[in-house]
Amino acid sequence: MKDKTLMYGLYGIFALSFLSLLLATYRHLNGEDAMDEGFIEAFLFAALNIGIAVFLAIVIKLYYNQKK
């Protein structure tokens, strides 16, 4: 794959989502309630973004390997 821009974009989504997940966990460990709505939303949003980025990376890699 010559142009790796798309893969770098997916890696960026993964990294930002992981940082968001770490931030939400840090906020939770520093005294916020476990059932705080913001914490749950941030956690689920980050987990969803990580899942989407990994899925797209796998699909793109399989597509380009099959194309060769």
mmCIF file of N, CA and C in Angstrom:
data_model
loop_
_atom_site.group_PDB
_atom_site.id
_atom_site.type_symbol
_atom_site.label_atom_id
_atom_site.label_comp_id
_atom_site.label_asym_id
_atom_site.label_seq_id
_atom_site.Cartn_x
_atom_site.Cartn_y
_atom_site.Cartn_z
ATOM 1 N N MET A 1 0.857 -1.178 0.000
ATOM 2 C CA MET A 1 0.000 0.000 0.000
ATOM 3 C C MET A 1 0.898 1.235 0.000
ATOM 4 N N LYS A 2 0.839 1.987 -1.076
ATOM 5 C CA LYS A 2 1.705 3.155 -1.201
ATOM 6 C C LYS A 2 1.278 4.278 -0.264
ATOM 7 N N ASP A 3 -0.003 4.616 -0.298
ATOM 8 C CA ASP A 3 -0.492 5.738 0.502
ATOM 9 C C ASP A 3 -0.982 5.232 1.854
ATOM 10 N N LYS A 4 -0.245 5.548 2.886
ATOM 11 C CA LYS A 4 -0.580 5.055 4.218
ATOM 12 C C LYS A 4 -1.375 6.077 5.029
ATOM 13 N N THR A 5 -1.885 7.104 4.369
ATOM 14 C CA THR A 5 -2.617 8.156 5.067
ATOM 15 C C THR A 5 -3.829 7.602 5.807
ATOM 16 N N LEU A 6 -4.565 6.708 5.150
ATOM 17 C CA LEU A 6 -5.751 6.139 5.775
ATOM 18 C C LEU A 6 -5.393 5.326 7.014
ATOM 19 N N MET A 7 -4.337 4.538 6.915
ATOM 20 C CA MET A 7 -3.919 3.742 8.071
ATOM 21 C C MET A 7 -3.433 4.646 9.206
ATOM 22 N N TYR A 8 -2.709 5.716 8.864
ATOM 23 C CA TYR A 8 -2.270 6.639 9.899
ATOM 24 C C TYR A 8 -3.460 7.332 10.559
ATOM 25 N N GLY A 9 -4.492 7.614 9.765
ATOM 26 C CA GLY A 9 -5.708 8.193 10.327
ATOM 27 C C GLY A 9 -6.375 7.246 11.310
ATOM 28 N N LEU A 10 -6.416 5.958 10.950
ATOM 29 C CA LEU A 10 -6.996 4.963 11.860
ATOM 30 C C LEU A 10 -6.155 4.828 13.124
ATOM 31 N N TYR A 11 -4.833 4.862 12.975
ATOM 32 C CA TYR A 11 -3.977 4.817 14.154
ATOM 33 C C TYR A 11 -4.210 6.038 15.034
ATOM 34 N N GLY A 12 -4.443 7.188 14.417
ATOM 35 C CA GLY A 12 -4.734 8.406 15.172
ATOM 36 C C GLY A 12 -6.045 8.289 15.932
ATOM 37 N N ILE A 13 -7.071 7.736 15.281
ATOM 38 C CA ILE A 13 -8.354 7.522 15.963
ATOM 39 C C ILE A 13 -8.159 6.589 17.147
ATOM 40 N N PHE A 14 -7.398 5.519 16.937
ATOM 41 C CA PHE A 14 -7.131 4.572 18.011
ATOM 42 C C PHE A 14 -6.410 5.257 19.170
ATOM 43 N N ALA A 15 -5.395 6.054 18.854
ATOM 44 C CA ALA A 15 -4.616 6.716 19.898
ATOM 45 C C ALA A 15 -5.463 7.722 20.675
ATOM 46 N N LEU A 16 -6.243 8.529 19.965
ATOM 47 C CA LEU A 16 -7.081 9.513 20.656
ATOM 48 C C LEU A 16 -8.157 8.843 21.502
ATOM 49 N N SER A 17 -8.720 7.767 20.994
ATOM 50 C CA SER A 17 -9.732 7.048 21.763
ATOM 51 C C SER A 17 -9.121 6.413 23.004
ATOM 52 N N PHE A 18 -7.918 5.879 22.852
ATOM 53 C CA PHE A 18 -7.248 5.281 23.997
ATOM 54 C C PHE A 18 -6.925 6.348 25.043
ATOM 55 N N LEU A 19 -6.485 7.518 24.604
ATOM 56 C CA LEU A 19 -6.227 8.606 25.545
ATOM 57 C C LEU A 19 -7.511 9.066 26.224
ATOM 58 N N SER A 20 -8.612 9.099 25.481
ATOM 59 C CA SER A 20 -9.903 9.446 26.066
ATOM 60 C C SER A 20 -10.312 8.421 27.116
ATOM 61 N N LEU A 21 -10.065 7.163 26.825
ATOM 62 C CA LEU A 21 -10.366 6.096 27.771
ATOM 63 C C LEU A 21 -9.528 6.245 29.034
ATOM 64 N N LEU A 22 -8.249 6.556 28.863
ATOM 65 C CA LEU A 22 -7.375 6.769 30.023
ATOM 66 C C LEU A 22 -7.819 7.979 30.840
ATOM 67 N N LEU A 23 -8.221 9.048 30.162
ATOM 68 C CA LEU A 23 -8.680 10.242 30.864
ATOM 69 C C LEU A 23 -9.948 9.957 31.656
ATOM 70 N N ALA A 24 -10.879 9.228 31.048
ATOM 71 C CA ALA A 24 -12.115 8.888 31.749
ATOM 72 C C ALA A 24 -11.820 8.018 32.971
ATOM 73 N N THR A 25 -10.905 7.067 32.826
ATOM 74 C CA THR A 25 -10.534 6.203 33.955
ATOM 75 C C THR A 25 -9.832 7.013 35.040
ATOM 76 N N TYR A 26 -8.965 7.942 34.646
ATOM 77 C CA TYR A 26 -8.263 8.793 35.612
ATOM 78 C C TYR A 26 -9.251 9.646 36.399
ATOM 79 N N ARG A 27 -10.229 10.235 35.678
ATOM 80 C CA ARG A 27 -11.236 11.048 36.355
ATOM 81 C C ARG A 27 -12.046 10.195 37.327
ATOM 82 N N HIS A 28 -12.350 8.975 36.922
ATOM 83 C CA HIS A 28 -13.125 8.080 37.773
ATOM 84 C C HIS A 28 -12.338 7.707 39.032
ATOM 85 N N LEU A 29 -11.050 7.421 38.872
ATOM 86 C CA LEU A 29 -10.236 7.013 40.007
ATOM 87 C C LEU A 29 -9.964 8.165 40.960
ATOM 88 N N ASN A 30 -10.135 9.384 40.495
ATOM 89 C CA ASN A 30 -9.920 10.540 41.364
ATOM 90 C C ASN A 30 -11.200 11.027 42.013
ATOM 91 N N GLY A 31 -12.161 10.135 42.207
ATOM 92 C CA GLY A 31 -13.289 10.466 43.047
ATOM 93 C C GLY A 31 -14.633 10.621 42.377
ATOM 94 N N GLU A 32 -14.697 10.571 41.062
ATOM 95 C CA GLU A 32 -16.016 10.681 40.451
ATOM 96 C C GLU A 32 -16.777 9.378 40.637
ATOM 97 N N ASP A 33 -18.071 9.493 40.750
ATOM 98 C CA ASP A 33 -18.913 8.332 40.976
ATOM 99 C C ASP A 33 -18.841 7.374 39.791
ATOM 100 N N ALA A 34 -18.848 6.074 40.076
ATOM 101 C CA ALA A 34 -18.742 5.063 39.026
ATOM 102 C C ALA A 34 -19.929 5.127 38.071
ATOM 103 N N MET A 35 -21.072 5.550 38.547
ATOM 104 C CA MET A 35 -22.254 5.611 37.702
ATOM 105 C C MET A 35 -22.457 6.999 37.101
ATOM 106 N N ASP A 36 -21.432 7.825 37.187
ATOM 107 C CA ASP A 36 -21.510 9.155 36.594
ATOM 108 C C ASP A 36 -21.750 9.024 35.097
ATOM 109 N N GLU A 37 -22.741 9.739 34.603
ATOM 110 C CA GLU A 37 -23.146 9.611 33.203
ATOM 111 C C GLU A 37 -22.024 9.999 32.239
ATOM 112 N N GLY A 38 -21.271 11.023 32.578
ATOM 113 C CA GLY A 38 -20.174 11.450 31.712
ATOM 114 C C GLY A 38 -19.083 10.395 31.600
ATOM 115 N N PHE A 39 -18.811 9.728 32.715
ATOM 116 C CA PHE A 39 -17.787 8.683 32.693
ATOM 117 C C PHE A 39 -18.211 7.520 31.809
ATOM 118 N N ILE A 40 -19.460 7.094 31.963
ATOM 119 C CA ILE A 40 -19.958 5.963 31.171
ATOM 120 C C ILE A 40 -19.976 6.323 29.692
ATOM 121 N N GLU A 41 -20.422 7.538 29.365
ATOM 122 C CA GLU A 41 -20.447 7.961 27.963
ATOM 123 C C GLU A 41 -19.039 8.022 27.370
ATOM 124 N N ALA A 42 -18.107 8.576 28.107
ATOM 125 C CA ALA A 42 -16.733 8.679 27.610
ATOM 126 C C ALA A 42 -16.120 7.289 27.431
ATOM 127 N N PHE A 43 -16.376 6.409 28.376
ATOM 128 C CA PHE A 43 -15.833 5.061 28.302
ATOM 129 C C PHE A 43 -16.398 4.310 27.098
ATOM 130 N N LEU A 44 -17.721 4.368 26.918
ATOM 131 C CA LEU A 44 -18.350 3.656 25.807
ATOM 132 C C LEU A 44 -17.958 4.255 24.460
ATOM 133 N N PHE A 45 -17.863 5.583 24.388
ATOM 134 C CA PHE A 45 -17.477 6.246 23.145
ATOM 135 C C PHE A 45 -16.050 5.857 22.752
ATOM 136 N N ALA A 46 -15.148 5.854 23.722
ATOM 137 C CA ALA A 46 -13.764 5.482 23.430
ATOM 138 C C ALA A 46 -13.671 4.013 23.022
ATOM 139 N N ALA A 47 -14.394 3.147 23.713
ATOM 140 C CA ALA A 47 -14.371 1.723 23.368
ATOM 141 C C ALA A 47 -14.939 1.500 21.966
ATOM 142 N N LEU A 48 -15.999 2.212 21.630
ATOM 143 C CA LEU A 48 -16.596 2.094 20.299
ATOM 144 C C LEU A 48 -15.627 2.572 19.225
ATOM 145 N N ASN A 49 -14.969 3.700 19.454
ATOM 146 C CA ASN A 49 -14.002 4.212 18.473
ATOM 147 C C ASN A 49 -12.832 3.259 18.285
ATOM 148 N N ILE A 50 -12.352 2.668 19.374
ATOM 149 C CA ILE A 50 -11.255 1.711 19.264
ATOM 150 C C ILE A 50 -11.695 0.506 18.447
ATOM 151 N N GLY A 51 -12.897 0.013 18.724
ATOM 152 C CA GLY A 51 -13.416 -1.130 17.977
ATOM 153 C C GLY A 51 -13.566 -0.833 16.498
ATOM 154 N N ILE A 52 -14.096 0.331 16.170
ATOM 155 C CA ILE A 52 -14.266 0.716 14.764
ATOM 156 C C ILE A 52 -12.907 0.862 14.085
ATOM 157 N N ALA A 53 -11.945 1.501 14.745
ATOM 158 C CA ALA A 53 -10.622 1.698 14.143
ATOM 159 C C ALA A 53 -9.933 0.361 13.894
ATOM 160 N N VAL A 54 -10.019 -0.557 14.847
ATOM 161 C CA VAL A 54 -9.384 -1.870 14.667
ATOM 162 C C VAL A 54 -10.071 -2.638 13.536
ATOM 163 N N PHE A 55 -11.406 -2.609 13.504
ATOM 164 C CA PHE A 55 -12.144 -3.305 12.450
ATOM 165 C C PHE A 55 -11.777 -2.754 11.077
ATOM 166 N N LEU A 56 -11.764 -1.445 10.929
ATOM 167 C CA LEU A 56 -11.421 -0.847 9.636
ATOM 168 C C LEU A 56 -9.975 -1.142 9.241
ATOM 169 N N ALA A 57 -9.076 -1.143 10.208
ATOM 170 C CA ALA A 57 -7.680 -1.456 9.896
ATOM 171 C C ALA A 57 -7.546 -2.890 9.384
ATOM 172 N N ILE A 58 -8.270 -3.811 10.001
ATOM 173 C CA ILE A 58 -8.226 -5.206 9.559
ATOM 174 C C ILE A 58 -8.818 -5.342 8.162
ATOM 175 N N VAL A 59 -9.963 -4.702 7.929
ATOM 176 C CA VAL A 59 -10.605 -4.783 6.615
ATOM 177 C C VAL A 59 -9.714 -4.185 5.532
ATOM 178 N N ILE A 60 -9.115 -3.037 5.788
ATOM 179 C CA ILE A 60 -8.237 -2.396 4.799
ATOM 180 C C ILE A 60 -7.013 -3.261 4.527
ATOM 181 N N LYS A 61 -6.430 -3.807 5.584
ATOM 182 C CA LYS A 61 -5.252 -4.655 5.401
ATOM 183 C C LYS A 61 -5.602 -5.902 4.594
ATOM 184 N N LEU A 62 -6.733 -6.533 4.890
ATOM 185 C CA LEU A 62 -7.156 -7.709 4.122
ATOM 186 C C LEU A 62 -7.448 -7.347 2.667
ATOM 187 N N TYR A 63 -8.074 -6.203 2.457
ATOM 188 C CA TYR A 63 -8.398 -5.773 1.090
ATOM 189 C C TYR A 63 -7.131 -5.557 0.262
ATOM 190 N N TYR A 64 -6.153 -4.863 0.834
ATOM 191 C CA TYR A 64 -4.935 -4.585 0.083
ATOM 192 C C TYR A 64 -4.080 -5.830 -0.089
ATOM 193 N N ASN A 65 -4.117 -6.765 0.874
ATOM 194 C CA ASN A 65 -3.381 -8.018 0.704
ATOM 195 C C ASN A 65 -4.014 -8.877 -0.381
ATOM 196 N N GLN A 66 -5.339 -8.846 -0.477
ATOM 197 C CA GLN A 66 -6.041 -9.625 -1.496
ATOM 198 C C GLN A 66 -5.831 -9.013 -2.888
ATOM 199 N N LYS A 67 -5.683 -7.690 -2.938
ATOM 200 C CA LYS A 67 -5.544 -6.977 -4.199
ATOM 201 C C LYS A 67 -4.195 -7.251 -4.873
ATOM 202 N N LYS A 68 -3.177 -7.581 -4.089
ATOM 203 C CA LYS A 68 -1.826 -7.791 -4.629
ATOM 204 C C LYS A 68 -1.751 -8.973 -5.548
#
